[in-house]
PDB file of C-alpha atoms in Angstrom:
ATOM      1  CA  MET W 234      26.775  22.902  -0.571  1.00  0.00           C
ATOM      2  CA  LYS W 235      26.742  25.117  -3.659  1.00  0.00           C
ATOM      3  CA  THR W 236      25.892  28.786  -3.336  1.00  0.00           C
ATOM      4  CA  VAL W 237      23.385  30.468  -5.636  1.00  0.00           C
ATOM      5  CA  GLU W 238      26.239  32.014  -7.590  1.00  0.00           C
ATOM      6  CA  GLY W 239      27.909  28.618  -7.755  1.00  0.00           C
ATOM      7  CA  ILE W 240      24.798  27.085  -9.326  1.00  0.00           C
ATOM      8  CA  LYS W 241      24.572  29.925 -11.810  1.00  0.00           C
ATOM      9  CA  ALA W 242      28.249  29.691 -12.707  1.00  0.00           C
ATOM     10  CA  GLU W 243      28.468  25.892 -13.076  1.00  0.00           C
ATOM     11  CA  ILE W 244      25.076  24.303 -13.708  1.00  0.00           C
ATOM     12  CA  VAL W 245      23.084  26.973 -15.562  1.00  0.00           C
ATOM     13  CA  PRO W 246      25.537  27.388 -18.493  1.00  0.00           C
ATOM     14  CA  ILE W 247      25.681  23.607 -18.998  1.00  0.00           C
ATOM     15  CA  ILE W 248      21.903  23.307 -19.158  1.00  0.00           C
ATOM     16  CA  GLU W 249      21.589  26.361 -21.398  1.00  0.00           C
ATOM     17  CA  GLU W 250      24.110  24.878 -23.825  1.00  0.00           C
ATOM     18  CA  ALA W 251      22.370  21.483 -23.821  1.00  0.00           C
ATOM     19  CA  ALA W 252      19.028  23.143 -24.505  1.00  0.00           C
ATOM     20  CA  LYS W 253      20.384  24.634 -27.739  1.00  0.00           C
ATOM     21  CA  ASN W 254      20.591  21.135 -29.214  1.00  0.00           C
ATOM     22  CA  PRO W 255      17.646  20.765 -31.618  1.00  0.00           C
ATOM     23  CA  ASP W 256      17.583  17.010 -30.973  1.00  0.00           C
ATOM     24  CA  ILE W 257      16.056  16.630 -27.544  1.00  0.00           C
ATOM     25  CA  TYR W 258      14.883  13.068 -28.121  1.00  0.00           C
ATOM     26  CA  TYR W 259      17.630  11.851 -25.766  1.00  0.00           C
ATOM     27  CA  LEU W 260      15.619  13.247 -22.870  1.00  0.00           C
ATOM     28  CA  PHE W 261      13.143  10.416 -23.339  1.00  0.00           C
ATOM     29  CA  GLU W 262      15.801   7.832 -22.598  1.00  0.00           C
ATOM     30  CA  GLU W 263      16.739   9.744 -19.463  1.00  0.00           C
ATOM     31  CA  MET W 264      13.155  10.127 -18.329  1.00  0.00           C
ATOM     32  CA  GLN W 265      12.215   6.508 -18.945  1.00  0.00           C
ATOM     33  CA  ALA W 266      15.243   4.991 -17.235  1.00  0.00           C
ATOM     34  CA  LYS W 267      13.984   3.010 -14.267  1.00  0.00           C
ATOM     35  CA  ASN W 268      14.981   3.866 -10.695  1.00  0.00           C
ATOM     36  CA  GLU W 269      16.621   7.148 -11.708  1.00  0.00           C
ATOM     37  CA  TYR W 270      14.049   9.595 -10.397  1.00  0.00           C
ATOM     38  CA  THR W 271      16.733  11.230  -8.281  1.00  0.00           C
ATOM     39  CA  HIS W 272      17.571  14.797  -7.341  1.00  0.00           C
ATOM     40  CA  LYS W 273      20.391  14.980  -9.888  1.00  0.00           C
ATOM     41  CA  HIS W 274      18.205  13.439 -12.592  1.00  0.00           C
ATOM     42  CA  ASN W 275      15.390  15.897 -11.952  1.00  0.00           C
ATOM     43  CA  ILE W 276      17.709  18.898 -12.181  1.00  0.00           C
ATOM     44  CA  GLY W 277      19.016  17.846 -15.577  1.00  0.00           C
ATOM     45  CA  VAL W 278      15.690  16.965 -17.152  1.00  0.00           C
ATOM     46  CA  TRP W 279      13.628  19.853 -15.769  1.00  0.00           C
ATOM     47  CA  GLY W 280      16.384  22.328 -16.502  1.00  0.00           C
ATOM     48  CA  ASN W 281      16.862  21.092 -20.057  1.00  0.00           C
ATOM     49  CA  ILE W 282      13.179  20.901 -20.957  1.00  0.00           C
ATOM     50  CA  ALA W 283      12.284  24.292 -19.503  1.00  0.00           C
ATOM     51  CA  THR W 284      15.327  26.021 -20.973  1.00  0.00           C
ATOM     52  CA  TYR W 285      14.744  24.373 -24.351  1.00  0.00           C
ATOM     53  CA  LEU W 286      11.208  25.745 -24.393  1.00  0.00           C
ATOM     54  CA  GLY W 287      12.405  29.162 -23.244  1.00  0.00           C
ATOM     55  CA  THR W 288      14.926  29.204 -26.087  1.00  0.00           C
ATOM     56  CA  LYS W 289      12.237  28.405 -28.656  1.00  0.00           C
ATOM     57  CA  LEU W 290      10.036  31.152 -27.193  1.00  0.00           C
ATOM     58  CA  GLY W 291      12.823  33.664 -27.798  1.00  0.00           C
ATOM     59  CA  LEU W 292      13.621  34.563 -24.204  1.00  0.00           C
ATOM     60  CA  SER W 293      16.597  36.839 -23.602  1.00  0.00           C
ATOM     61  CA  LYS W 294      19.828  35.416 -22.168  1.00  0.00           C
ATOM     62  CA  GLU W 295      19.042  36.956 -18.783  1.00  0.00           C
ATOM     63  CA  SER W 296      15.528  35.505 -18.773  1.00  0.00           C
ATOM     64  CA  LEU W 297      16.873  32.103 -19.829  1.00  0.00           C
ATOM     65  CA  SER W 298      19.303  32.166 -16.916  1.00  0.00           C
ATOM     66  CA  ASP W 299      16.460  32.939 -14.511  1.00  0.00           C
ATOM     67  CA  LEU W 300      14.287  30.260 -16.122  1.00  0.00           C
ATOM     68  CA  THR W 301      16.970  27.595 -15.774  1.00  0.00           C
ATOM     69  CA  LEU W 302      17.503  28.422 -12.112  1.00  0.00           C
ATOM     70  CA  ALA W 303      13.737  28.478 -11.543  1.00  0.00           C
ATOM     71  CA  ALA W 304      13.386  25.040 -13.145  1.00  0.00           C
ATOM     72  CA  ILE W 305      16.195  23.637 -11.011  1.00  0.00           C
ATOM     73  CA  LEU W 306      14.717  24.970  -7.760  1.00  0.00           C
ATOM     74  CA  HIS W 307      10.966  24.936  -8.385  1.00  0.00           C
ATOM     75  CA  ASP W 308      10.288  21.825  -6.288  1.00  0.00           C
ATOM     76  CA  VAL W 309      12.649  22.656  -3.429  1.00  0.00           C
ATOM     77  CA  GLY W 310       9.646  22.919  -1.110  1.00  0.00           C
ATOM     78  CA  LYS W 311       9.315  19.132  -1.241  1.00  0.00           C
ATOM     79  CA  THR W 312      12.282  18.956   1.113  1.00  0.00           C
ATOM     80  CA  ARG W 313       9.793  19.974   3.816  1.00  0.00           C
ATOM     81  CA  ILE W 314       7.287  17.265   2.896  1.00  0.00           C
ATOM     82  CA  PRO W 315       7.575  13.959   4.813  1.00  0.00           C
ATOM     83  CA  GLU W 316       9.269  11.320   2.695  1.00  0.00           C
ATOM     84  CA  ARG W 317       6.524   8.820   3.551  1.00  0.00           C
ATOM     85  CA  LEU W 318       4.125  11.009   1.537  1.00  0.00           C
ATOM     86  CA  LEU W 319       6.473  11.592  -1.388  1.00  0.00           C
ATOM     87  CA  GLU W 320       7.198   7.860  -1.657  1.00  0.00           C
ATOM     88  CA  LYS W 321       3.710   6.541  -0.890  1.00  0.00           C
ATOM     89  CA  PRO W 322       2.853   3.974  -3.597  1.00  0.00           C
ATOM     90  CA  GLY W 323      -0.901   4.070  -3.068  1.00  0.00           C
ATOM     91  CA  LYS W 324      -3.514   6.787  -3.407  1.00  0.00           C
ATOM     92  CA  LEU W 325      -3.090   9.797  -1.140  1.00  0.00           C
ATOM     93  CA  THR W 326      -5.844  10.776   1.239  1.00  0.00           C
ATOM     94  CA  ALA W 327      -7.338  14.258   0.869  1.00  0.00           C
ATOM     95  CA  THR W 328      -5.335  15.417   3.888  1.00  0.00           C
ATOM     96  CA  GLU W 329      -2.110  13.955   2.507  1.00  0.00           C
ATOM     97  CA  TYR W 330      -2.688  15.564  -0.883  1.00  0.00           C
ATOM     98  CA  ASP W 331      -3.305  18.934   0.762  1.00  0.00           C
ATOM     99  CA  GLU W 332       0.052  18.587   2.513  1.00  0.00           C
ATOM    100  CA  ILE W 333       1.813  17.666  -0.754  1.00  0.00           C
ATOM    101  CA  LYS W 334       0.336  20.762  -2.395  1.00  0.00           C
ATOM    102  CA  ARG W 335       1.899  22.924   0.302  1.00  0.00           C
ATOM    103  CA  HIS W 336       5.327  22.278  -1.248  1.00  0.00           C
ATOM    104  CA  THR W 337       4.689  25.316  -3.449  1.00  0.00           C
ATOM    105  CA  ILE W 338       4.293  27.562  -0.408  1.00  0.00           C
ATOM    106  CA  TYR W 339       7.201  25.953   1.420  1.00  0.00           C
ATOM    107  CA  GLY W 340       9.399  26.478  -1.634  1.00  0.00           C
ATOM    108  CA  TYR W 341       8.397  30.120  -1.937  1.00  0.00           C
ATOM    109  CA  GLU W 342       9.086  30.804   1.723  1.00  0.00           C
ATOM    110  CA  LEU W 343      12.434  29.033   1.594  1.00  0.00           C
ATOM    111  CA  LEU W 344      13.672  30.701  -1.584  1.00  0.00           C
ATOM    112  CA  LYS W 345      12.612  34.235  -0.728  1.00  0.00           C
ATOM    113  CA  SER W 346      14.619  33.986   2.498  1.00  0.00           C
ATOM    114  CA  ILE W 347      17.890  33.078   0.750  1.00  0.00           C
ATOM    115  CA  PRO W 348      20.171  36.002  -0.147  1.00  0.00           C
ATOM    116  CA  GLY W 349      20.977  36.133  -3.860  1.00  0.00           C
ATOM    117  CA  ILE W 350      17.850  34.334  -5.048  1.00  0.00           C
ATOM    118  CA  PRO W 351      15.912  36.619  -7.451  1.00  0.00           C
ATOM    119  CA  PRO W 352      12.249  37.136  -6.466  1.00  0.00           C
ATOM    120  CA  SER W 353      11.209  35.566  -9.795  1.00  0.00           C
ATOM    121  CA  ILE W 354      12.680  32.215  -8.727  1.00  0.00           C
ATOM    122  CA  ALA W 355      10.642  32.106  -5.516  1.00  0.00           C
ATOM    123  CA  LEU W 356       7.539  33.198  -7.428  1.00  0.00           C
ATOM    124  CA  THR W 357       7.989  30.359  -9.929  1.00  0.00           C
ATOM    125  CA  ALA W 358       8.222  27.842  -7.095  1.00  0.00           C
ATOM    126  CA  LEU W 359       4.979  29.236  -5.690  1.00  0.00           C
ATOM    127  CA  GLN W 360       3.040  29.257  -8.957  1.00  0.00           C
ATOM    128  CA  HIS W 361       4.234  26.280 -11.030  1.00  0.00           C
ATOM    129  CA  HIS W 362       1.038  24.347 -10.248  1.00  0.00           C
ATOM    130  CA  GLU W 363      -1.299  27.222 -11.125  1.00  0.00           C
ATOM    131  CA  ARG W 364      -3.330  26.705 -14.301  1.00  0.00           C
ATOM    132  CA  GLU W 365      -4.751  29.022 -16.953  1.00  0.00           C
ATOM    133  CA  ASP W 366      -8.337  28.038 -16.098  1.00  0.00           C
ATOM    134  CA  GLY W 367      -7.916  28.809 -12.396  1.00  0.00           C
ATOM    135  CA  GLN W 368      -8.071  25.155 -11.347  1.00  0.00           C
ATOM    136  CA  GLY W 369      -4.484  24.977 -10.090  1.00  0.00           C
ATOM    137  CA  TYR W 370      -2.991  25.653  -6.676  1.00  0.00           C
ATOM    138  CA  PRO W 371      -2.170  27.156  -4.216  1.00  0.00           C
ATOM    139  CA  HIS W 372      -4.106  30.344  -5.075  1.00  0.00           C
ATOM    140  CA  LYS W 373      -6.224  29.318  -8.104  1.00  0.00           C
ATOM    141  CA  LEU W 374      -4.756  32.090 -10.239  1.00  0.00           C
ATOM    142  CA  LYS W 375      -5.838  32.524 -13.859  1.00  0.00           C
ATOM    143  CA  GLY W 376      -4.142  33.509 -17.117  1.00  0.00           C
ATOM    144  CA  SER W 377      -2.250  36.778 -16.933  1.00  0.00           C
ATOM    145  CA  ASN W 378      -2.064  36.589 -13.131  1.00  0.00           C
ATOM    146  CA  ILE W 379       0.394  33.700 -13.418  1.00  0.00           C
ATOM    147  CA  TYR W 380       4.068  34.662 -13.795  1.00  0.00           C
ATOM    148  CA  TYR W 381       5.382  33.736 -17.262  1.00  0.00           C
ATOM    149  CA  LEU W 382       8.341  31.680 -15.993  1.00  0.00           C
ATOM    150  CA  SER W 383       5.880  29.672 -13.901  1.00  0.00           C
ATOM    151  CA  LYS W 384       3.904  28.889 -17.058  1.00  0.00           C
ATOM    152  CA  ILE W 385       7.013  27.512 -18.789  1.00  0.00           C
ATOM    153  CA  VAL W 386       8.152  25.460 -15.802  1.00  0.00           C
ATOM    154  CA  ALA W 387       4.609  24.086 -15.430  1.00  0.00           C
ATOM    155  CA  ILE W 388       4.781  22.599 -18.946  1.00  0.00           C
ATOM    156  CA  ALA W 389       8.214  21.075 -18.329  1.00  0.00           C
ATOM    157  CA  ASP W 390       7.095  19.734 -14.954  1.00  0.00           C
ATOM    158  CA  VAL W 391       3.970  18.019 -16.280  1.00  0.00           C
ATOM    159  CA  PHE W 392       5.714  16.609 -19.357  1.00  0.00           C
ATOM    160  CA  HIS W 393       8.459  15.204 -17.150  1.00  0.00           C
ATOM    161  CA  ALA W 394       6.002  13.745 -14.631  1.00  0.00           C
ATOM    162  CA  MET W 395       3.904  11.977 -17.261  1.00  0.00           C
ATOM    163  CA  SER W 396       6.979  10.609 -19.056  1.00  0.00           C
ATOM    164  CA  SER W 397       8.729   9.241 -15.969  1.00  0.00           C
ATOM    165  CA  ASP W 398       8.404   6.153 -13.833  1.00  0.00           C
ATOM    166  CA  ARG W 399       7.388   7.175 -10.328  1.00  0.00           C
ATOM    167  CA  VAL W 400       6.738   5.173  -7.181  1.00  0.00           C
ATOM    168  CA  TYR W 401       2.997   5.695  -7.613  1.00  0.00           C
ATOM    169  CA  HIS W 402       2.664   5.294 -11.406  1.00  0.00           C
ATOM    170  CA  GLN W 403       4.472   4.033 -14.494  1.00  0.00           C
ATOM    171  CA  ALA W 404       5.566   6.324 -17.285  1.00  0.00           C
ATOM    172  CA  MET W 405       2.771   6.991 -19.758  1.00  0.00           C
ATOM    173  CA  PRO W 406       3.307   5.840 -23.364  1.00  0.00           C
ATOM    174  CA  PHE W 407       4.567   8.656 -25.554  1.00  0.00           C
ATOM    175  CA  TYR W 408       1.352   8.951 -27.562  1.00  0.00           C
ATOM    176  CA  LYS W 409      -0.698   9.324 -24.388  1.00  0.00           C
ATOM    177  CA  VAL W 410       1.605  12.079 -23.127  1.00  0.00           C
ATOM    178  CA  ILE W 411       1.202  14.053 -26.357  1.00  0.00           C
ATOM    179  CA  GLU W 412      -2.541  13.403 -26.525  1.00  0.00           C
ATOM    180  CA  GLN W 413      -2.974  14.666 -22.979  1.00  0.00           C
ATOM    181  CA  MET W 414      -0.892  17.765 -23.636  1.00  0.00           C
ATOM    182  CA  ASN W 415      -2.900  18.470 -26.789  1.00  0.00           C
ATOM    183  CA  ARG W 416      -6.084  18.309 -24.707  1.00  0.00           C
ATOM    184  CA  ASP W 417      -4.538  20.767 -22.261  1.00  0.00           C
ATOM    185  CA  VAL W 418      -3.671  23.395 -24.905  1.00  0.00           C
ATOM    186  CA  PHE W 419      -6.830  25.355 -24.230  1.00  0.00           C
ATOM    187  CA  GLY W 420      -7.474  25.247 -20.512  1.00  0.00           C
ATOM    188  CA  LYS W 421      -4.607  24.274 -18.267  1.00  0.00           C
ATOM    189  CA  PHE W 422      -1.585  25.780 -20.020  1.00  0.00           C
ATOM    190  CA  ASN W 423      -0.656  28.823 -22.055  1.00  0.00           C
ATOM    191  CA  PRO W 424      -1.677  27.851 -25.626  1.00  0.00           C
ATOM    192  CA  LYS W 425       1.231  29.567 -27.397  1.00  0.00           C
ATOM    193  CA  MET W 426       3.854  28.043 -25.105  1.00  0.00           C
ATOM    194  CA  LEU W 427       2.407  24.551 -25.217  1.00  0.00           C
ATOM    195  CA  LEU W 428       1.892  24.511 -28.993  1.00  0.00           C
ATOM    196  CA  VAL W 429       5.486  25.670 -29.523  1.00  0.00           C
ATOM    197  CA  PHE W 430       6.663  22.885 -27.231  1.00  0.00           C
ATOM    198  CA  ILE W 431       4.633  20.131 -28.912  1.00  0.00           C
ATOM    199  CA  ASN W 432       5.500  21.253 -32.454  1.00  0.00           C
ATOM    200  CA  GLN W 433       9.200  21.625 -31.713  1.00  0.00           C
ATOM    201  CA  LEU W 434       9.277  18.319 -29.877  1.00  0.00           C
ATOM    202  CA  MET W 435       7.639  16.374 -32.694  1.00  0.00           C
ATOM    203  CA  GLY W 436       9.879  18.069 -35.264  1.00  0.00           C
ATOM    204  CA  THR W 437      12.983  16.726 -33.522  1.00  0.00           C
ATOM    205  CA  LEU W 438      11.806  13.148 -33.968  1.00  0.00           C
ATOM    206  CA  VAL W 439      12.292  12.948 -37.747  1.00  0.00           C
ATOM    207  CA  GLY W 440      15.030  10.396 -38.343  1.00  0.00           C
ATOM    208  CA  LYS W 441      14.670   8.835 -34.881  1.00  0.00           C
ATOM    209  CA  GLU W 442      13.781   5.259 -34.044  1.00  0.00           C
ATOM    210  CA  VAL W 443      10.544   4.606 -32.188  1.00  0.00           C
ATOM    211  CA  MET W 444       8.705   1.564 -30.903  1.00  0.00           C
ATOM    212  CA  LEU W 445       4.996   1.194 -31.637  1.00  0.00           C
ATOM    213  CA  THR W 446       2.321  -0.233 -29.377  1.00  0.00           C
ATOM    214  CA  ASN W 447       2.650  -3.593 -31.199  1.00  0.00           C
ATOM    215  CA  GLN W 448       6.415  -3.592 -30.363  1.00  0.00           C
ATOM    216  CA  GLN W 449       7.337  -2.921 -34.018  1.00  0.00           C
ATOM    217  CA  ILE W 450      10.357  -0.650 -34.460  1.00  0.00           C
ATOM    218  CA  GLY W 451      10.834   1.881 -37.224  1.00  0.00           C
ATOM    219  CA  THR W 452      12.321   5.255 -38.112  1.00  0.00           C
ATOM    220  CA  ILE W 453      10.177   8.369 -38.437  1.00  0.00           C
ATOM    221  CA  ILE W 454      10.610   9.939 -41.876  1.00  0.00           C
ATOM    222  CA  MET W 455       7.800  12.519 -41.856  1.00  0.00           C
ATOM    223  CA  ILE W 456       5.558  14.288 -39.324  1.00  0.00           C
ATOM    224  CA  ASN W 457       1.969  15.090 -40.234  1.00  0.00           C
ATOM    225  CA  PRO W 458       1.515  18.767 -39.192  1.00  0.00           C
ATOM    226  CA  TYR W 459      -2.223  18.279 -38.644  1.00  0.00           C
ATOM    227  CA  GLU W 460      -1.966  14.961 -36.780  1.00  0.00           C
ATOM    228  CA  PRO W 461       1.583  14.954 -35.375  1.00  0.00           C
ATOM    229  CA  LEU W 462       1.284  11.491 -33.838  1.00  0.00           C
ATOM    230  CA  LYS W 463       0.248   9.961 -37.178  1.00  0.00           C
ATOM    231  CA  VAL W 464       3.755   9.834 -38.601  1.00  0.00           C
ATOM    232  CA  LEU W 465       5.180   8.212 -41.717  1.00  0.00           C
ATOM    233  CA  MET W 466       7.712   5.532 -40.787  1.00  0.00           C
ATOM    234  CA  LYS W 467      10.278   3.291 -42.416  1.00  0.00           C
ATOM    235  CA  THR W 468      10.264  -0.247 -41.026  1.00  0.00           C
ATOM    236  CA  ASN W 469      11.894  -3.548 -41.968  1.00  0.00           C
ATOM    237  CA  SER W 470       8.716  -4.480 -43.832  1.00  0.00           C
ATOM    238  CA  GLY W 471       8.408  -1.192 -45.727  1.00  0.00           C
ATOM    239  CA  ILE W 472       6.812   2.236 -45.322  1.00  0.00           C
ATOM    240  CA  LEU W 473       4.149   2.518 -42.614  1.00  0.00           C
ATOM    241  CA  ASP W 474       1.629   5.368 -42.508  1.00  0.00           C
ATOM    242  CA  LEU W 475       0.073   5.616 -39.055  1.00  0.00           C
ATOM    243  CA  ARG W 476      -2.834   7.600 -40.505  1.00  0.00           C
ATOM    244  CA  LEU W 477      -3.944   4.324 -42.068  1.00  0.00           C
ATOM    245  CA  GLU W 478      -3.118   2.185 -39.025  1.00  0.00           C
ATOM    246  CA  LYS W 479      -5.656   3.437 -36.514  1.00  0.00           C
ATOM    247  CA  GLU W 480      -4.786   0.839 -33.870  1.00  0.00           C
ATOM    248  CA  LEU W 481      -1.053   1.662 -33.803  1.00  0.00           C
ATOM    249  CA  GLN W 482       0.541   4.425 -31.759  1.00  0.00           C
ATOM    250  CA  ILE W 483       4.064   5.516 -30.769  1.00  0.00           C
ATOM    251  CA  GLU W 484       4.801   3.719 -27.509  1.00  0.00           C
ATOM    252  CA  ARG W 485       8.224   5.212 -26.850  1.00  0.00           C
ATOM    253  CA  ILE W 486      11.215   6.941 -28.406  1.00  0.00           C
ATOM    254  CA  ILE W 487      14.285   4.760 -28.766  1.00  0.00           C
ATOM    255  CA  GLY W 488      16.654   7.340 -30.243  1.00  0.00           C
ATOM    256  CA  LYS W 489      19.561   6.648 -32.619  1.00  0.00           C
TER     257      LYS W 489
END
C-alpha cells in the first residue's frame, strides 16, 4: 500500500502534468467508457479535472499539489459504506441515502487520523458536498464558510458523476451536463470557479469531433461565447450552425 509521500511523489506529478494539457477532451472518452467506474479510473479523472481547474484558477504549485491529493482522496469515506448501498441499482431509501451521505464524515475522520495527511485534505473530504446556497451536506455550510479546495473538488466531482455511467444511472448527454452546470452557476457552486471551468472546457473543443443528438458527426470550428453549446460545425454535408438548428444538441465528444 502506498504511503502519503509515495502518492505525492508518484501520482500527483503525473496528474499535475496531464492537467497542463489544454486539450482535456480525452477525459470524455475515459468518463464514458462502460464498466470502467473503478478506483483507478476515478483517481485519474477526478485528479485531472480538479487539477486542470486549479491550474486555470492560478493556484500556486503547493496549492495544486494539495488539490490533486484532495481530489484523489475526497471519497475515501465510501470505503466504510456497505457495498450493497454503493452498488444498489434502484432508488435509495431515505435511511440509505443518509448513510451514503455519511461518507464525508467517515472520510474526514479517516484522513485526519493518518500521519502526513495535511488538514486541508481531510477538510476537503468533509466538505465536497457542501453547496454555496447552504443546501449541501453534512453541515449545510454556505459560501465563504466552505474551504476553497472543497469548492473546486465539488465541481470536478459533479461533472464526473453526470458524465459517467453508474450502476444507478446512465451518463448524461454532454449538452445536458453543460446545461445543468450553467443552471448551477448561481446557487450551488462558486460562480467564478464554475464559469472558468465551463469556458475553458468549451474552448478546448474547437477542432474536435462530436456526435449530435441525431447521430450526425461533425467537427467544431467555432464556439459561440454567449451560447457555448450552439457551436458552428463542419459536417460531410457542409457547415452547420446549431443556433439555427434548435432541435439539435451535442450528444457526446468523440475526440480526434
